[in-house]
Tab-separated table of C-alpha atoms in Angstrom:
chain	number	residue	atom	x	y	z
X	1	UNK	CA	-32.678	99.715	36.882
X	2	UNK	CA	-29.744	102.101	37.555
X	3	UNK	CA	-26.579	101.179	35.665
X	4	UNK	CA	-24.516	101.099	38.852
X	5	UNK	CA	-26.750	98.356	40.271
X	6	UNK	CA	-26.098	96.315	37.133
X	7	UNK	CA	-22.377	96.892	37.641
X	8	UNK	CA	-22.812	95.532	41.156
X	9	UNK	CA	-24.380	92.356	39.807
X	10	UNK	CA	-21.526	92.005	37.312
X	11	UNK	CA	-18.948	92.472	40.077
X	12	UNK	CA	-20.595	89.762	42.178
X	13	UNK	CA	-20.638	87.418	39.191
X	14	UNK	CA	-16.955	87.973	38.457
X	15	UNK	CA	-15.985	87.552	42.097
X	16	UNK	CA	-18.011	84.336	42.330
X	17	UNK	CA	-15.955	82.870	39.485
X	18	UNK	CA	-12.644	83.472	41.256
X	19	UNK	CA	-13.686	83.511	44.932
X	20	UNK	CA	-12.580	79.954	45.692
X	21	UNK	CA	-8.983	80.592	44.690
X	22	UNK	CA	-8.684	83.985	46.382
X	23	UNK	CA	-10.411	82.963	49.628
X	24	UNK	CA	-7.863	80.152	50.004
X	25	UNK	CA	-5.232	82.897	50.000
X	26	UNK	CA	-7.038	84.794	52.745
X	27	UNK	CA	-8.660	87.439	50.518
X	28	UNK	CA	-12.273	87.769	51.694
X	29	UNK	CA	-15.254	88.582	49.475
X	30	UNK	CA	-16.615	91.404	51.688
X	31	UNK	CA	-13.360	93.349	51.354
X	32	UNK	CA	-13.142	92.867	47.569
X	33	UNK	CA	-16.768	93.746	46.842
X	34	UNK	CA	-16.704	96.750	49.165
X	35	UNK	CA	-13.574	97.996	47.392
X	36	UNK	CA	-15.196	97.540	43.961
X	37	UNK	CA	-18.295	99.389	45.124
X	38	UNK	CA	-16.239	102.249	46.526
X	39	UNK	CA	-14.530	102.748	43.143
X	40	UNK	CA	-17.486	102.190	40.806
X	41	UNK	CA	-19.712	104.694	42.604
X	42	UNK	CA	-17.343	107.510	41.653
X	43	UNK	CA	-18.943	107.465	38.198
X	44	UNK	CA	-22.229	108.866	39.554
X	45	UNK	CA	-22.590	109.139	43.331
X	46	UNK	CA	-25.970	111.000	43.362
X	47	UNK	CA	-27.598	108.376	41.110
X	48	UNK	CA	-26.495	105.566	43.391
X	49	UNK	CA	-27.702	107.337	46.544
X	50	UNK	CA	-31.055	107.986	44.866
X	51	UNK	CA	-31.352	104.296	43.943
X	52	UNK	CA	-30.549	103.178	47.497
X	53	UNK	CA	-32.865	105.754	49.079
X	54	UNK	CA	-36.067	104.407	47.490
X	55	UNK	CA	-39.109	102.348	48.476
X	56	UNK	CA	-38.028	99.453	46.260
X	57	UNK	CA	-34.589	99.345	47.879
X	58	UNK	CA	-36.224	99.427	51.325
X	59	UNK	CA	-38.399	96.389	50.571
X	60	UNK	CA	-35.475	94.483	49.070
X	61	UNK	CA	-33.376	95.188	52.157
X	62	UNK	CA	-36.181	93.988	54.430
X	63	UNK	CA	-36.453	90.688	52.556
X	64	UNK	CA	-32.674	90.245	52.679
X	65	UNK	CA	-32.718	90.630	56.462
X	66	UNK	CA	-35.650	88.209	56.805
X	67	UNK	CA	-33.726	85.540	54.861
X	68	UNK	CA	-30.535	86.137	56.861
X	69	UNK	CA	-32.394	85.850	60.175
X	70	UNK	CA	-34.013	82.599	59.047
X	71	UNK	CA	-30.650	81.164	57.970
X	72	UNK	CA	-29.034	82.183	61.276
X	73	UNK	CA	-31.751	80.388	63.218
X	74	UNK	CA	-31.563	77.271	61.038
X	75	UNK	CA	-27.792	76.918	61.335
X	76	UNK	CA	-27.677	76.646	65.141
X	77	UNK	CA	-26.647	73.097	66.078
X	78	UNK	CA	-27.782	71.109	69.077
X	79	UNK	CA	-31.090	72.331	70.509
X	80	UNK	CA	-32.757	75.725	70.404
X	81	UNK	CA	-29.716	77.441	71.952
X	82	UNK	CA	-27.037	75.132	70.634
X	83	UNK	CA	-26.635	73.505	74.033
X	84	UNK	CA	-25.421	76.819	75.508
X	85	UNK	CA	-28.634	78.255	76.908
X	86	UNK	CA	-27.172	79.771	80.072
X	87	UNK	CA	-24.315	81.502	78.350
X	88	UNK	CA	-26.494	82.745	75.490
X	89	UNK	CA	-28.938	84.133	78.069
X	90	UNK	CA	-26.076	85.995	79.757
X	91	UNK	CA	-24.939	87.486	76.447
X	92	UNK	CA	-28.266	88.466	74.881
X	93	UNK	CA	-30.289	89.311	78.009
X	94	UNK	CA	-27.576	91.041	80.063
X	95	UNK	CA	-24.585	91.987	77.904
X	96	UNK	CA	-26.552	93.128	74.843
X	97	UNK	CA	-28.918	95.515	76.710
X	98	UNK	CA	-25.923	96.949	78.573
X	99	UNK	CA	-24.150	97.522	75.250
X	100	UNK	CA	-27.203	99.269	73.811
X	101	UNK	CA	-27.465	101.461	76.915
X	102	UNK	CA	-23.788	102.443	76.709
X	103	UNK	CA	-24.198	103.533	73.079
X	104	UNK	CA	-27.289	105.601	73.907
X	105	UNK	CA	-25.777	107.294	76.985
X	106	UNK	CA	-22.545	108.107	75.138
X	107	UNK	CA	-24.564	109.371	72.175
X	108	UNK	CA	-26.465	111.778	74.440
X	109	UNK	CA	-23.087	113.224	75.451
X	110	UNK	CA	-21.387	113.213	72.041
X	111	UNK	CA	-24.442	114.209	69.974
X	112	UNK	CA	-26.562	116.479	72.205
X	113	UNK	CA	-28.810	117.603	69.347
X	114	UNK	CA	-29.956	114.078	68.444
X	115	UNK	CA	-33.138	112.788	70.056
X	116	UNK	CA	-33.204	109.691	72.262
X	117	UNK	CA	-34.991	107.430	69.790
X	118	UNK	CA	-32.523	108.127	66.998
X	119	UNK	CA	-29.757	107.117	69.408
X	120	UNK	CA	-31.586	103.881	70.194
X	121	UNK	CA	-31.735	103.261	66.440
X	122	UNK	CA	-27.981	103.899	66.264
X	123	UNK	CA	-27.391	101.426	69.097
X	124	UNK	CA	-29.482	98.783	67.323
X	125	UNK	CA	-27.482	99.365	64.144
X	126	UNK	CA	-23.985	99.074	65.608
X	127	UNK	CA	-24.320	96.240	68.142
X	128	UNK	CA	-25.604	93.088	66.286
X	129	UNK	CA	-22.737	90.683	65.596
X	130	UNK	CA	-22.161	88.912	62.301
X	131	UNK	CA	-19.162	86.796	61.318
X	132	UNK	CA	-19.319	87.514	57.572
X	133	UNK	CA	-16.330	89.931	57.742
X	134	UNK	CA	-14.284	87.516	59.871
X	135	UNK	CA	-15.156	83.942	58.988
X	136	UNK	CA	-11.543	82.914	59.611
X	137	UNK	CA	-12.039	83.667	63.302
X	138	UNK	CA	-15.082	81.431	63.539
X	139	UNK	CA	-13.099	78.562	62.000
X	140	UNK	CA	-9.843	79.222	63.845
X	141	UNK	CA	-8.657	76.188	65.868
X	142	UNK	CA	-6.871	78.653	68.158
X	143	UNK	CA	-10.247	79.683	69.587
X	144	UNK	CA	-11.771	76.951	71.797
X	145	UNK	CA	-14.509	75.041	69.975
X	146	UNK	CA	-17.056	75.840	72.662
X	147	UNK	CA	-16.309	79.548	72.483
X	148	UNK	CA	-16.765	79.435	68.698
X	149	UNK	CA	-20.142	77.729	69.205
X	150	UNK	CA	-21.231	80.367	71.727
X	151	UNK	CA	-20.220	83.212	69.416
X	152	UNK	CA	-21.978	81.591	66.461
X	153	UNK	CA	-25.250	81.039	68.356
X	154	UNK	CA	-25.126	84.533	69.865
X	155	UNK	CA	-24.710	86.128	66.435
X	156	UNK	CA	-27.838	84.306	65.318
X	157	UNK	CA	-29.956	85.498	68.231
X	158	UNK	CA	-28.910	89.066	68.985
X	159	UNK	CA	-30.101	90.647	65.724
X	160	UNK	CA	-33.420	88.778	66.053
X	161	UNK	CA	-33.905	90.250	69.524
X	162	UNK	CA	-32.800	93.734	68.458
X	163	UNK	CA	-35.134	93.981	65.451
X	164	UNK	CA	-38.356	94.820	67.383
X	165	UNK	CA	-36.530	97.484	69.410
X	166	UNK	CA	-35.119	98.867	66.173
X	167	UNK	CA	-38.542	98.940	64.476
X	168	UNK	CA	-40.233	100.670	67.402
X	169	UNK	CA	-37.497	103.291	67.867
X	170	UNK	CA	-37.232	104.011	64.138
X	171	UNK	CA	-40.980	104.590	63.874
X	172	UNK	CA	-40.938	107.077	66.772
X	173	UNK	CA	-37.801	108.787	65.418
X	174	UNK	CA	-39.538	109.268	62.052
X	175	UNK	CA	-42.773	110.510	63.640
X	176	UNK	CA	-41.325	113.025	66.120
X	177	UNK	CA	-40.036	115.673	63.633
X	178	UNK	CA	-43.444	115.897	61.949
X	179	UNK	CA	-45.256	116.200	65.293
X	180	UNK	CA	-42.809	118.876	66.473
X	181	UNK	CA	-43.237	120.792	63.199
X	182	UNK	CA	-47.037	120.790	63.569
X	183	UNK	CA	-46.856	121.737	67.260
X	184	UNK	CA	-44.410	124.604	66.642
X	185	UNK	CA	-46.444	126.044	63.769
X	186	UNK	CA	-49.619	126.262	65.886
X	187	UNK	CA	-51.749	125.769	62.757
X	188	UNK	CA	-53.620	122.928	61.153
X	189	UNK	CA	-51.371	120.679	59.023
X	190	UNK	CA	-51.922	121.098	55.318
X	191	UNK	CA	-51.358	119.103	52.178
X	192	UNK	CA	-48.189	117.068	52.180
X	193	UNK	CA	-47.577	117.654	55.914
X	194	UNK	CA	-50.921	116.075	56.822
X	195	UNK	CA	-50.276	113.137	54.464
X	196	UNK	CA	-46.803	112.586	55.917
X	197	UNK	CA	-48.193	112.825	59.448
X	198	UNK	CA	-50.893	110.237	58.753
X	199	UNK	CA	-48.379	107.834	57.193
X	200	UNK	CA	-45.895	108.284	60.035
X	201	UNK	CA	-48.598	107.791	62.664
X	202	UNK	CA	-49.746	104.605	60.896
X	203	UNK	CA	-46.152	103.328	60.732
X	204	UNK	CA	-45.695	104.148	64.411
X	205	UNK	CA	-48.870	102.313	65.423
X	206	UNK	CA	-47.852	99.255	63.415
X	207	UNK	CA	-44.347	99.333	64.884
X	208	UNK	CA	-45.710	99.840	68.420
X	209	UNK	CA	-48.000	96.860	68.035
X	210	UNK	CA	-45.143	94.869	66.505
X	211	UNK	CA	-42.708	95.765	69.258
X	212	UNK	CA	-44.945	95.470	72.318
X	213	UNK	CA	-48.174	93.381	72.402
X	214	UNK	CA	-48.146	92.141	68.834
X	215	UNK	CA	-44.643	90.770	69.150
X	216	UNK	CA	-46.620	87.832	70.451
X	217	UNK	CA	-48.406	87.755	67.091
X	218	UNK	CA	-45.064	87.697	65.276
X	219	UNK	CA	-43.906	84.836	67.485
X	220	UNK	CA	-47.166	82.952	66.898
X	221	UNK	CA	-46.874	83.434	63.121
X	222	UNK	CA	-43.267	82.231	63.198
X	223	UNK	CA	-44.045	79.255	65.440
X	224	UNK	CA	-47.023	78.155	63.365
X	225	UNK	CA	-45.481	78.572	59.923
X	226	UNK	CA	-42.004	77.382	60.820
X	227	UNK	CA	-43.304	74.495	62.909
X	228	UNK	CA	-45.916	73.306	60.428
X	229	UNK	CA	-43.627	73.625	57.399
X	230	UNK	CA	-40.869	71.813	59.285
X	231	UNK	CA	-43.250	68.978	60.201
X	232	UNK	CA	-44.517	68.732	56.638
X	233	UNK	CA	-40.947	68.682	55.351
X	234	UNK	CA	-39.992	65.871	57.730
X	235	UNK	CA	-43.120	63.887	56.852
X	236	UNK	CA	-42.729	64.339	53.083
X	237	UNK	CA	-39.017	63.524	53.200
X	238	UNK	CA	-39.493	60.432	55.360
X	239	UNK	CA	-42.109	58.994	53.026
X	240	UNK	CA	-40.269	59.743	49.828
X	241	UNK	CA	-42.629	62.469	48.573
X	242	UNK	CA	-39.946	65.181	48.591
X	243	UNK	CA	-36.361	65.115	47.462
X	244	UNK	CA	-33.623	67.532	48.507
X	245	UNK	CA	-34.359	69.894	45.627
X	246	UNK	CA	-37.944	70.323	46.799
X	247	UNK	CA	-36.864	70.793	50.405
X	248	UNK	CA	-34.335	73.440	49.386
X	249	UNK	CA	-37.061	75.392	47.582
X	250	UNK	CA	-39.331	75.122	50.625
X	251	UNK	CA	-36.567	76.459	52.855
X	252	UNK	CA	-36.066	79.477	50.609
X	253	UNK	CA	-39.774	80.251	50.448
X	254	UNK	CA	-40.399	79.844	54.191
X	255	UNK	CA	-38.742	83.108	55.393
X	256	UNK	CA	-40.290	85.080	52.515
X	257	UNK	CA	-43.728	83.633	53.201
X	258	UNK	CA	-43.415	84.189	56.944
X	259	UNK	CA	-42.253	87.763	56.568
X	260	UNK	CA	-45.006	88.505	54.039
X	261	UNK	CA	-47.802	87.080	56.203
X	262	UNK	CA	-46.539	88.740	59.379
X	263	UNK	CA	-46.476	92.167	57.715
X	264	UNK	CA	-49.920	91.959	56.086
X	265	UNK	CA	-51.961	95.080	56.772
X	266	UNK	CA	-54.446	93.248	58.968
X	267	UNK	CA	-51.714	91.614	61.071
X	268	UNK	CA	-49.021	94.288	61.337
X	269	UNK	CA	-46.537	92.127	63.270
X	270	UNK	CA	-42.751	92.360	63.147
X	271	UNK	CA	-41.732	90.337	60.093
X	272	UNK	CA	-38.111	90.024	61.230
X	273	UNK	CA	-39.074	88.410	64.522
X	274	UNK	CA	-41.489	86.117	62.698
X	275	UNK	CA	-38.817	85.032	60.182
X	276	UNK	CA	-36.292	84.345	62.932
X	277	UNK	CA	-38.755	82.360	65.060
X	278	UNK	CA	-39.817	80.440	61.947
X	279	UNK	CA	-36.189	79.411	61.443
X	280	UNK	CA	-35.912	78.203	65.041
X	281	UNK	CA	-39.138	76.195	64.800
X	282	UNK	CA	-38.407	74.843	61.332
X	283	UNK	CA	-35.067	73.498	62.541
X	284	UNK	CA	-36.664	72.029	65.685
X	285	UNK	CA	-39.569	70.242	63.967
X	286	UNK	CA	-37.506	69.213	60.934
X	287	UNK	CA	-34.900	67.406	63.057
X	288	UNK	CA	-37.116	66.228	65.935
X	289	UNK	CA	-37.333	62.448	66.382
X	290	UNK	CA	-34.459	62.010	63.955
X	291	UNK	CA	-30.756	61.377	64.462
X	292	UNK	CA	-29.931	64.799	63.010
X	293	UNK	CA	-28.595	67.439	65.387
X	294	UNK	CA	-29.034	70.084	62.714
X	295	UNK	CA	-30.518	70.515	59.253
X	296	UNK	CA	-28.465	68.720	56.604
X	297	UNK	CA	-26.234	70.984	54.540
X	298	UNK	CA	-27.749	69.617	51.311
X	299	UNK	CA	-31.089	71.062	52.394
X	300	UNK	CA	-29.677	74.389	53.570
X	301	UNK	CA	-27.498	75.039	50.550
X	302	UNK	CA	-30.007	76.982	48.412
X	303	UNK	CA	-31.161	79.412	51.098
X	304	UNK	CA	-27.534	79.814	52.216
X	305	UNK	CA	-26.419	80.623	48.676
X	306	UNK	CA	-29.241	83.114	48.192
X	307	UNK	CA	-28.217	84.663	51.498
X	308	UNK	CA	-24.618	84.777	50.290
X	309	UNK	CA	-25.642	86.521	47.075
X	310	UNK	CA	-27.723	89.024	49.038
X	311	UNK	CA	-24.918	89.776	51.485
X	312	UNK	CA	-22.434	90.106	48.604
X	313	UNK	CA	-24.605	92.827	47.149
X	314	UNK	CA	-24.888	94.426	50.582
X	315	UNK	CA	-21.069	94.570	50.756
X	316	UNK	CA	-20.980	96.237	47.326
X	317	UNK	CA	-23.486	98.821	48.578
X	318	UNK	CA	-21.394	99.346	51.700
X	319	UNK	CA	-18.325	100.165	49.631
X	320	UNK	CA	-20.239	102.574	47.419
X	321	UNK	CA	-21.817	104.368	50.363
X	322	UNK	CA	-18.448	104.566	52.095
X	323	UNK	CA	-17.156	106.671	49.207
X	324	UNK	CA	-20.284	108.825	49.381
X	325	UNK	CA	-19.706	109.322	53.108
X	326	UNK	CA	-16.056	110.304	52.615
X	327	UNK	CA	-16.983	112.803	49.887
X	328	UNK	CA	-19.633	114.290	52.171
X	329	UNK	CA	-17.305	114.404	55.182
X	330	UNK	CA	-17.033	112.352	58.370
X	331	UNK	CA	-17.928	113.649	61.836
X	332	UNK	CA	-15.201	112.640	64.316
X	333	UNK	CA	-17.855	112.079	66.991
X	334	UNK	CA	-19.478	109.363	64.894
X	335	UNK	CA	-16.056	107.790	64.354
X	336	UNK	CA	-15.455	107.747	68.127
X	337	UNK	CA	-18.872	106.227	68.777
X	338	UNK	CA	-18.199	103.470	66.233
X	339	UNK	CA	-14.774	102.732	67.766
X	340	UNK	CA	-16.259	102.460	71.253
X	341	UNK	CA	-19.077	100.214	69.996
X	342	UNK	CA	-16.528	97.799	68.527
X	343	UNK	CA	-14.365	97.632	71.639
X	344	UNK	CA	-15.319	98.769	75.150
X	345	UNK	CA	-19.082	98.799	74.629
X	346	UNK	CA	-18.893	95.141	73.599
X	347	UNK	CA	-16.198	93.891	75.985
X	348	UNK	CA	-17.242	95.534	79.262
X	349	UNK	CA	-20.844	94.219	79.193
X	350	UNK	CA	-19.541	90.736	78.335
X	351	UNK	CA	-17.194	90.831	81.335
X	352	UNK	CA	-20.053	91.960	83.596
X	353	UNK	CA	-22.491	89.407	82.205
X	354	UNK	CA	-20.063	86.530	82.761
X	355	UNK	CA	-19.211	87.397	86.376
X	356	UNK	CA	-19.779	84.370	88.565
X	357	UNK	CA	-19.466	81.943	85.654
X	358	UNK	CA	-16.776	79.305	85.428
X	359	UNK	CA	-15.528	80.527	82.052
X	360	UNK	CA	-11.873	81.544	82.097
X	361	UNK	CA	-10.826	85.161	81.785
X	362	UNK	CA	-9.044	84.315	78.547
X	363	UNK	CA	-12.266	83.000	77.029
X	364	UNK	CA	-14.217	85.984	78.354
X	365	UNK	CA	-11.728	88.251	76.609
X	366	UNK	CA	-12.125	86.351	73.337
X	367	UNK	CA	-15.931	86.515	73.576
X	368	UNK	CA	-15.801	90.202	74.484
X	369	UNK	CA	-13.483	91.387	71.741
X	370	UNK	CA	-14.474	88.942	68.986
X	371	UNK	CA	-17.761	90.483	67.926
X	372	UNK	CA	-17.641	91.393	64.215
X	373	UNK	CA	-20.325	93.601	62.666
X	374	UNK	CA	-21.579	92.903	59.177
X	375	UNK	CA	-24.716	92.471	57.091
X	376	UNK	CA	-27.226	93.074	59.910
X	377	UNK	CA	-25.667	96.456	60.729
X	378	UNK	CA	-25.655	97.453	57.062
X	379	UNK	CA	-29.266	96.391	56.537
X	380	UNK	CA	-30.508	98.145	59.680
X	381	UNK	CA	-28.483	101.197	58.667
X	382	UNK	CA	-29.991	101.244	55.171
X	383	UNK	CA	-33.514	100.989	56.583
X	384	UNK	CA	-32.816	103.935	58.897
X	385	UNK	CA	-31.205	105.891	56.044
X	386	UNK	CA	-34.324	105.385	53.887
X	387	UNK	CA	-36.847	106.370	56.561
X	388	UNK	CA	-35.200	109.134	58.583
X	389	UNK	CA	-34.968	112.761	57.387
X	390	UNK	CA	-31.884	113.851	55.467
X	391	UNK	CA	-29.096	114.687	57.860
X	392	UNK	CA	-30.246	112.439	60.679
X	393	UNK	CA	-30.455	109.470	58.324
X	394	UNK	CA	-26.992	110.325	56.991
X	395	UNK	CA	-25.561	110.269	60.515
X	396	UNK	CA	-27.067	106.879	61.312
X	397	UNK	CA	-25.759	105.463	58.054
X	398	UNK	CA	-22.314	106.971	58.672
X	399	UNK	CA	-22.113	105.232	62.053
X	400	UNK	CA	-23.137	101.946	60.409
X	401	UNK	CA	-20.477	102.300	57.692
X	402	UNK	CA	-17.740	103.301	60.137
X	403	UNK	CA	-18.629	100.411	62.447
X	404	UNK	CA	-18.588	97.756	59.726
X	405	UNK	CA	-15.439	99.093	58.046
X	406	UNK	CA	-13.801	99.253	61.465
X	407	UNK	CA	-14.901	95.684	62.122
X	408	UNK	CA	-13.319	94.502	58.866
X	409	UNK	CA	-10.023	96.029	60.000
X	410	UNK	CA	-10.283	94.997	63.655
X	411	UNK	CA	-11.808	91.531	63.365
X	412	UNK	CA	-10.817	90.580	59.851
X	413	UNK	CA	-7.185	91.709	59.984
X	414	UNK	CA	-6.029	92.495	63.538
X	415	UNK	CA	-7.953	89.940	65.614
X	416	UNK	CA	-6.522	86.796	63.942
X	417	UNK	CA	-3.018	88.114	64.668
X	418	UNK	CA	-3.888	88.864	68.315
X	419	UNK	CA	-5.495	85.435	68.776
X	420	UNK	CA	-2.315	83.788	67.494
X	421	UNK	CA	-0.189	85.818	69.915
X	422	UNK	CA	-2.433	84.902	72.854
X	423	UNK	CA	-2.344	81.243	71.858
X	424	UNK	CA	1.465	81.290	71.740
X	425	UNK	CA	1.716	82.863	75.178
X	426	UNK	CA	-0.783	80.529	76.851
X	427	UNK	CA	0.103	77.423	74.867
X	428	UNK	CA	-3.578	77.034	73.909
X	429	UNK	CA	-4.434	74.439	71.310
X	430	UNK	CA	-8.073	75.247	70.682
X	431	UNK	CA	-9.467	73.335	73.663
X	432	UNK	CA	-11.431	75.187	76.229
X	433	UNK	CA	-9.629	75.419	79.537
X	434	UNK	CA	-12.942	75.188	81.416
X	435	UNK	CA	-15.269	72.502	80.132
X	436	UNK	CA	-17.777	73.123	82.926
X	437	UNK	CA	-21.191	74.522	82.085
X	438	UNK	CA	-21.659	78.279	82.167
């Protein structure tokens, strides 16, 4: 194992020992760990990049995302959509596709040499929301409770919906250069080219099946495993066969098992979709016919803590790769694309999607501009960095880094101040001004 990875583990351990005290003072773990990573990597940048750009790192990242998707789905309170089905539908079925389209269209203008499918990958990387960099916003009493619930549920669903689009587009983006190389040469592919072509075609076929017809297979796998395991958990708990320790272990294994089964060679479904659906169904069947509106925290704590450890390491990697990006040089066009993704490309689609709803303009503004980017963007970016050719993969990763770092500044530092100013002007106290349904 590379020494810098061990240093990352040590940094997470040290932070964990002092996190409680510092977080009470407003110092967030993502910022600290990213800063440590950015400094430590200076010892040997090439070694760290080589460690990140490996098959082992790719598989680890995939499992991290599967666990995070499962946790997101399990933490939604009050029904499958947290009691906000109409508003969530507006955000993930109207606003999110519009945001993706804006990123792609702008990318075609800013980056004319990049093919369409790479730009779709970029859009999938920069648009999923995640409140890890700005947990203070999600807890702020200055934001209406219902708006906080909507934002929380949306952040759980949008990366689950984006993952099949991401997988399909990434597979095509990886395959195209090899096909173009063979077509331009006018000769039969030889040696390593033929091997790479076969592997890329196989990955594309699996991704195509996972993103189009076999998404149904991923959903079926998630429904069956999540539903059955949730039922078994409820039955075993109700009859005294399982205690909370056993249930916590089951909850940790469920996303790993679901992802593993969904991605078996003979199935070839999208493991991320399966893990997310499993979380939804586990929560539904675990709490059905009980007085619980959500899974008890005592049962969630292990999988949450594993997810926290995983995301802490992801933040360390982000910091290290930020330094690598700065040393390599930053393209201003990528910086502009990241800035637009964090602001206008999020807010404008939200405004359009909420037209005709009874939600106030103030709340629409909060929903539109409070959309932090975090672990999902980093994980998608790392997957793209590992699979895409050098140069193209660097650009996708640079956009991911710039977006998340920008989100830490915008949502972690600036947004709380802006929310306080708005609250002072409007005299808001955290209650929604429009309690009507969306």
